[in-house]
Phi, psi and omega in degrees: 000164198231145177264131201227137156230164186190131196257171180229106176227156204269140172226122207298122149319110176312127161321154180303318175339287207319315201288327177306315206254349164096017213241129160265118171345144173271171169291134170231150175281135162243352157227116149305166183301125185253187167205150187213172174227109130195245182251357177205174171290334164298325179299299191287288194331324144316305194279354178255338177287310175296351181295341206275090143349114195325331185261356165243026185282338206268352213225030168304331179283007204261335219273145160247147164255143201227113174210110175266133155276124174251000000 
């Protein structure tokens, strides 16, 4: 087994506001750095894709995984 780590984050669509004023959304973390053990980089993607909070099941095209191997 391999030890892997991965954060998870959300990245917001601009408000009508934003896009007027040229301003882009911050990024927001929505899983902290985790760490996991296991046998490939698919397997932690998995186990980091179950990590994704329940109220950002709807906004997935919005969400990034952030995943480091060591």
């Amino acid at each position: 087994m391999k030890l892997y780590e991965y954060a998870v984050i959300y990245n917001p669509l601009p408000t009508k506001d934003q896009q007027e004023r040229g301003e882009i959304p911050k990024s927001e973390l929505i899983v902290d750095v985790q760490r996991v053990l296991s046998n490939n980089d698919k397997e932690s993607m998995m186990l980091a894709a179950r990590s994704i909070p329940e109220k950002y099941t709807d906004k997935l095209d919005r969400v990034e995984i952030a995943l480091r191997p060591f």
